[in-house]
Short mmCIF file of C-alpha atoms in Angstrom, two decimals:
data_model
loop_
_atom_site.label_atom_id
_atom_site.label_comp_id
_atom_site.label_asym_id
_atom_site.label_seq_id
_atom_site.Cartn_x
_atom_site.Cartn_y
_atom_site.Cartn_z
CA MET A 1 -58.44 -18.16 25.67
CA ARG A 2 -56.87 -21.23 26.18
CA LEU A 3 -54.09 -21.31 27.43
CA GLU A 4 -53.05 -24.65 25.99
CA THR A 5 -53.21 -22.74 22.36
CA PRO A 6 -50.00 -22.91 20.88
CA VAL A 7 -48.17 -19.93 20.14
CA ARG A 8 -47.88 -18.76 16.05
CA ILE A 9 -46.19 -16.31 14.48
CA GLY A 10 -47.55 -13.83 12.03
CA VAL A 11 -45.90 -11.69 10.03
CA GLN A 12 -47.08 -8.51 8.47
CA VAL A 13 -45.42 -7.88 5.42
CA GLN A 14 -45.93 -4.20 4.99
CA PRO A 15 -46.93 -3.85 1.38
CA GLN A 16 -44.41 -0.61 0.92
CA HIS A 17 -41.25 0.89 -0.22
CA ALA A 18 -40.64 -2.08 -2.61
CA GLU A 19 -41.45 -3.53 -5.52
CA TYR A 20 -43.94 -6.48 -5.39
CA SER A 21 -41.44 -9.13 -6.93
CA ALA A 22 -39.58 -8.52 -2.95
CA ILE A 23 -43.45 -8.51 -1.52
CA ARG A 24 -43.68 -12.13 -3.45
CA ASP A 25 -40.49 -13.09 -2.86
CA THR A 26 -40.47 -12.70 0.58
CA VAL A 27 -44.08 -14.26 1.31
CA LEU A 28 -42.64 -17.53 -0.25
CA ARG A 29 -39.50 -17.42 2.29
CA LEU A 30 -41.82 -16.89 5.11
CA GLU A 31 -43.65 -19.81 4.38
CA ASP A 32 -40.68 -21.76 3.84
CA LEU A 33 -39.39 -20.92 7.24
CA GLY A 34 -42.22 -21.88 8.79
CA ALA A 35 -44.05 -18.57 9.78
CA ASP A 36 -47.67 -19.32 10.69
CA ILE A 37 -49.64 -16.63 8.96
CA VAL A 38 -48.40 -13.51 6.91
CA PHE A 39 -50.63 -10.11 7.00
CA ASN A 40 -50.25 -6.87 5.00
CA TRP A 41 -52.13 -3.93 5.23
CA ASP A 42 -54.84 -2.46 4.15
CA HIS A 43 -53.83 1.52 2.75
CA PHE A 44 -53.36 3.32 -0.01
CA PHE A 45 -49.98 5.02 0.88
CA PRO A 46 -46.86 4.28 2.94
CA LEU A 47 -47.59 4.66 6.91
CA TYR A 48 -44.13 5.74 7.58
CA GLY A 49 -40.81 6.82 5.54
CA GLU A 50 -41.53 8.49 1.98
CA ARG A 51 -44.85 9.61 1.87
CA ASP A 52 -45.28 8.82 -1.97
CA GLY A 53 -43.23 6.08 -2.05
CA LEU A 54 -44.19 2.68 -3.46
CA HIS A 55 -47.17 0.89 -2.17
CA PHE A 56 -49.58 -1.67 -3.00
CA GLU A 57 -53.25 -2.56 -2.68
CA ALA A 58 -54.15 -4.98 -0.24
CA TRP A 59 -57.05 -7.28 -1.36
CA THR A 60 -55.69 -7.94 -4.88
CA MET A 61 -52.61 -9.15 -3.15
CA LEU A 62 -54.33 -11.39 -1.08
CA GLY A 63 -55.79 -13.20 -4.24
CA ALA A 64 -52.01 -13.81 -5.40
CA TRP A 65 -50.72 -14.98 -1.95
CA ALA A 66 -53.73 -17.22 -1.78
CA GLU A 67 -52.29 -19.15 -4.91
CA GLN A 68 -48.82 -19.32 -4.42
CA THR A 69 -48.53 -20.23 -0.98
CA GLU A 70 -49.65 -23.94 -0.07
CA ARG A 71 -49.66 -24.00 3.85
CA ILE A 72 -49.64 -20.60 5.94
CA GLU A 73 -52.48 -18.78 6.57
CA PHE A 74 -52.83 -15.60 5.62
CA GLY A 75 -54.70 -12.06 5.95
CA THR A 76 -54.99 -8.04 6.24
CA LEU A 77 -53.74 -6.41 9.51
CA VAL A 78 -56.23 -5.04 9.10
CA ASN A 79 -58.79 -4.85 6.46
CA CYS A 80 -60.98 -1.27 6.65
CA ASN A 81 -64.42 -1.64 6.25
CA SER A 82 -64.71 1.62 5.72
CA TYR A 83 -63.62 1.23 1.66
CA ARG A 84 -65.69 -1.73 0.61
CA ASN A 85 -69.56 -2.88 1.16
CA ALA A 86 -70.32 -5.21 3.98
CA ASP A 87 -71.61 -7.77 1.23
CA LEU A 88 -68.94 -7.60 -1.10
CA GLN A 89 -66.34 -8.04 1.50
CA ALA A 90 -67.44 -10.99 2.59
CA ASP A 91 -67.86 -12.29 -1.14
CA MET A 92 -63.98 -11.32 -1.60
CA ALA A 93 -63.13 -13.32 1.54
CA ARG A 94 -65.10 -16.36 0.12
CA THR A 95 -63.61 -16.03 -2.56
CA ILE A 96 -59.90 -15.97 -1.79
CA ASP A 97 -60.69 -18.94 0.75
CA HIS A 98 -61.67 -21.16 -2.17
CA ILE A 99 -58.55 -19.94 -3.89
CA SER A 100 -56.28 -21.00 -0.82
CA ALA A 101 -57.64 -24.14 -0.35
CA LYS A 102 -55.20 -27.31 -1.84
CA ASN A 103 -55.78 -30.67 -2.87
CA GLY A 104 -59.32 -30.43 -1.32
CA GLY A 105 -58.13 -28.69 1.90
CA GLU A 106 -59.65 -26.34 3.65
CA GLY A 107 -58.95 -22.15 3.03
CA ARG A 108 -56.25 -20.38 4.73
CA PHE A 109 -57.75 -16.84 4.97
CA VAL A 110 -58.33 -15.07 8.29
CA PHE A 111 -60.54 -11.95 7.87
CA GLY A 112 -58.85 -9.55 10.13
CA THR A 113 -60.65 -5.91 9.92
CA GLY A 114 -60.98 -2.64 11.67
CA ALA A 115 -62.90 0.33 11.55
CA GLY A 116 -60.12 2.45 9.55
CA TRP A 117 -58.37 5.72 10.85
CA PHE A 118 -56.12 6.70 8.44
CA GLU A 119 -57.27 10.12 6.96
CA ARG A 120 -55.09 9.83 4.25
CA ASP A 121 -56.55 6.98 2.29
CA TYR A 122 -60.44 8.38 2.93
CA ASP A 123 -59.58 12.07 1.83
CA GLU A 124 -57.79 10.93 -1.65
CA TYR A 125 -59.68 7.73 -2.47
CA GLY A 126 -63.23 10.11 -1.72
CA TYR A 127 -64.12 8.20 1.23
CA GLU A 128 -65.94 10.24 3.83
CA PHE A 129 -63.91 10.19 7.16
CA GLY A 130 -66.55 10.68 9.58
CA THR A 131 -65.40 10.14 13.29
CA PRO A 132 -64.15 7.25 15.11
CA GLY A 133 -67.70 6.61 16.48
CA THR A 134 -69.15 6.57 13.17
CA ARG A 135 -66.60 3.98 11.83
CA ILE A 136 -67.18 1.89 14.88
CA LYS A 137 -71.09 2.41 14.39
CA ALA A 138 -70.35 0.89 10.53
CA LEU A 139 -68.10 -1.75 11.70
CA ALA A 140 -70.45 -2.92 13.96
CA GLY A 141 -73.18 -3.19 11.38
CA ALA A 142 -71.08 -4.64 8.83
CA LEU A 143 -70.29 -7.88 10.73
CA PRO A 144 -73.88 -9.34 10.61
CA ARG A 145 -74.36 -8.41 7.50
CA ILE A 146 -70.79 -10.26 6.19
CA ARG A 147 -71.57 -13.40 8.13
CA GLU A 148 -75.35 -13.31 6.77
CA ARG A 149 -73.83 -13.17 3.50
CA TRP A 150 -71.38 -16.07 3.89
CA ALA A 151 -74.05 -18.36 5.01
CA LYS A 152 -75.99 -17.15 1.47
CA LEU A 153 -72.97 -17.36 -1.14
CA ASN A 154 -72.80 -20.51 -3.15
CA PRO A 155 -70.44 -21.85 -2.92
CA ALA A 156 -70.08 -21.46 0.94
CA PRO A 157 -66.66 -20.76 2.50
CA THR A 158 -64.45 -23.80 2.49
CA ARG A 159 -64.14 -23.07 6.29
CA GLU A 160 -65.95 -20.85 9.48
CA ILE A 161 -63.23 -18.03 8.65
CA PRO A 162 -61.72 -16.63 11.12
CA ILE A 163 -62.54 -12.94 12.51
CA MET A 164 -59.99 -10.86 13.67
CA ILE A 165 -60.52 -7.77 15.23
CA GLY A 166 -57.79 -5.28 16.56
CA GLY A 167 -58.87 -2.40 19.36
CA LYS A 168 -59.14 -1.70 22.81
CA GLY A 169 -62.05 0.39 23.57
CA GLU A 170 -64.04 -1.00 26.41
CA GLN A 171 -67.62 0.30 25.53
CA LYS A 172 -67.54 -0.08 21.66
CA THR A 173 -64.69 -1.95 20.14
CA LEU A 174 -64.35 -4.54 22.57
CA ARG A 175 -67.87 -5.55 22.77
CA ILE A 176 -67.71 -5.99 18.34
CA VAL A 177 -64.96 -8.53 19.36
CA ALA A 178 -67.34 -10.34 21.86
CA GLU A 179 -69.70 -10.82 19.48
CA HIS A 180 -67.43 -11.24 16.77
CA ALA A 181 -63.80 -12.40 16.73
CA ASP A 182 -61.75 -15.52 16.96
CA ILE A 183 -59.04 -13.23 17.31
CA TRP A 184 -58.43 -10.07 18.93
CA HIS A 185 -55.48 -8.30 18.23
CA SER A 186 -54.81 -6.26 21.77
CA PHE A 187 -53.00 -3.30 20.78
CA VAL A 188 -52.23 -3.14 24.43
CA GLN A 189 -49.18 -3.67 27.29
CA PRO A 190 -48.84 -6.68 29.26
CA ASP A 191 -50.80 -5.89 32.27
CA GLU A 192 -53.91 -4.34 30.65
CA ILE A 193 -54.52 -7.81 29.18
CA ALA A 194 -56.36 -9.81 32.16
CA HIS A 195 -58.46 -6.07 32.76
CA LYS A 196 -59.47 -5.87 29.10
CA VAL A 197 -60.28 -9.85 28.59
CA ASP A 198 -62.40 -9.54 31.89
CA VAL A 199 -64.30 -6.73 29.78
CA ILE A 200 -64.69 -8.70 26.68
CA ARG A 201 -66.23 -11.46 28.90
CA ARG A 202 -68.51 -9.31 30.45
CA TRP A 203 -69.45 -8.32 26.81
CA ALA A 204 -69.85 -11.84 25.83
CA ASP A 205 -72.32 -13.19 28.40
CA GLU A 206 -74.63 -9.57 27.65
CA VAL A 207 -74.19 -11.07 23.58
CA GLY A 208 -74.97 -14.35 24.77
CA ARG A 209 -71.34 -15.85 23.03
CA ASP A 210 -69.19 -18.11 24.55
CA VAL A 211 -65.35 -16.53 23.97
CA SER A 212 -63.30 -19.26 26.14
CA SER A 213 -61.60 -20.05 22.26
CA LEU A 214 -60.66 -16.47 21.58
CA THR A 215 -57.12 -16.04 20.86
CA ILE A 216 -55.45 -13.33 22.22
CA SER A 217 -52.47 -11.43 19.62
CA ASN A 218 -50.30 -8.61 20.03
CA GLU A 219 -47.43 -7.17 18.05
CA LEU A 220 -43.94 -7.87 19.53
CA GLY A 221 -42.09 -4.54 17.82
CA ARG A 222 -39.01 -4.17 15.65
CA ASP A 223 -36.84 -4.73 18.71
CA ARG A 224 -35.71 -8.47 19.92
CA ASP A 225 -37.29 -7.75 23.63
CA ASP A 226 -37.67 -11.01 25.10
CA ASP A 227 -38.92 -9.68 28.32
CA ARG A 228 -41.54 -8.26 26.84
CA ALA A 229 -42.85 -11.50 24.77
CA GLU A 230 -42.52 -13.23 27.78
CA ALA A 231 -44.89 -11.10 29.86
CA LEU A 232 -47.23 -11.29 26.78
CA TYR A 233 -46.99 -14.96 26.56
CA ALA A 234 -47.75 -15.16 30.28
CA ALA A 235 -50.82 -12.61 30.01
CA GLY A 236 -52.27 -15.16 27.66
CA THR A 237 -51.06 -13.83 23.77
CA ARG A 238 -50.44 -16.71 21.55
CA LEU A 239 -50.45 -14.98 18.41
CA PHE A 240 -47.63 -13.09 18.17
CA THR A 241 -47.01 -10.53 15.23
CA VAL A 242 -43.91 -8.82 13.74
CA GLY A 243 -43.84 -6.53 10.79
CA ILE A 244 -41.33 -6.12 8.22
CA SER A 245 -40.99 -3.37 5.84
CA GLY A 246 -39.18 -2.82 2.25
CA PRO A 247 -37.18 -2.51 0.39
CA GLY A 248 -35.14 -4.98 2.17
CA TYR A 249 -37.86 -7.06 4.31
CA ASP A 250 -34.99 -8.40 6.84
CA LEU A 251 -36.05 -11.63 8.06
CA GLU A 252 -33.37 -11.85 10.93
CA PRO A 253 -36.04 -10.84 13.73
CA VAL A 254 -38.49 -13.10 12.27
CA LYS A 255 -36.15 -16.28 12.63
CA HIS A 256 -35.44 -14.79 16.30
CA TRP A 257 -38.83 -15.30 17.21
CA LEU A 258 -39.75 -18.25 15.17
CA ALA A 259 -36.70 -19.87 17.41
CA TRP A 260 -38.66 -18.48 20.57
CA ARG A 261 -41.78 -19.54 19.02
CA ASP A 262 -40.82 -23.52 18.94
CA ALA A 263 -39.17 -23.39 22.19
CA LYS A 264 -42.03 -21.98 24.08
CA ASN A 265 -44.69 -24.91 21.99
CA ALA A 266 -41.83 -27.79 23.10
CA LEU A 267 -41.52 -26.71 26.67
CA ALA A 268 -45.70 -26.50 27.00
CA ALA A 269 -45.47 -30.17 25.25
CA SER A 270 -43.31 -31.63 27.70
CA ALA A 271 -45.07 -30.23 30.72
CA ALA A 272 -48.66 -31.41 29.45
#
């Protein structure tokens, strides 16, 4: 939780209610605008709006993003652990990492993952929904396998692929964060962050991991709530995500937050 870490802006291009050409063009525009990370989500149907509206699958899309972009990091906010074997997830992530490496550099893939929650996905695609407890247990079991597979693959990933985990449950989820995450997507209000970070630190002490460099992430929402953004920043958040949906993919909120990012980083640099 290094407070000197620069502010970054991630944009979730929700893969719903739009043709893929609009999604592709939006990702390219976001890279040109200077966004730091672009995300999709790992669902099979729209989460809001027309129930059976246009929608596309996440991981196939990530391969295209890896090839079409040059600078921007990318990933899923977040992958559903339930839908794919852990070793397969590792191999997919490694492959996309290599696709995204340009001119001999490192890959740009961020492995955002979670336990899953959208029951319709499970029911219609034939996965066992289980309970929150069983899904979180499965995630806890998958992450060591993913790391082990990364160590075995030939070629290995181009870098230590950053792992992003979302959630706030103190007994299970935050332990997983403490053990495995490089980025914690917090889903909490600004005044809750300090307590949750303390819980993560206590779990980290128990599992023997240093989390001093953990990045705290949170959502900005659709409104330009600068007061909330400032409160999140003061609480230690450094990765801020904003979601945009098809068909229009309005980038005006993104432009606002990119300007806010630049101002915060310039102020921090001048004070250093």
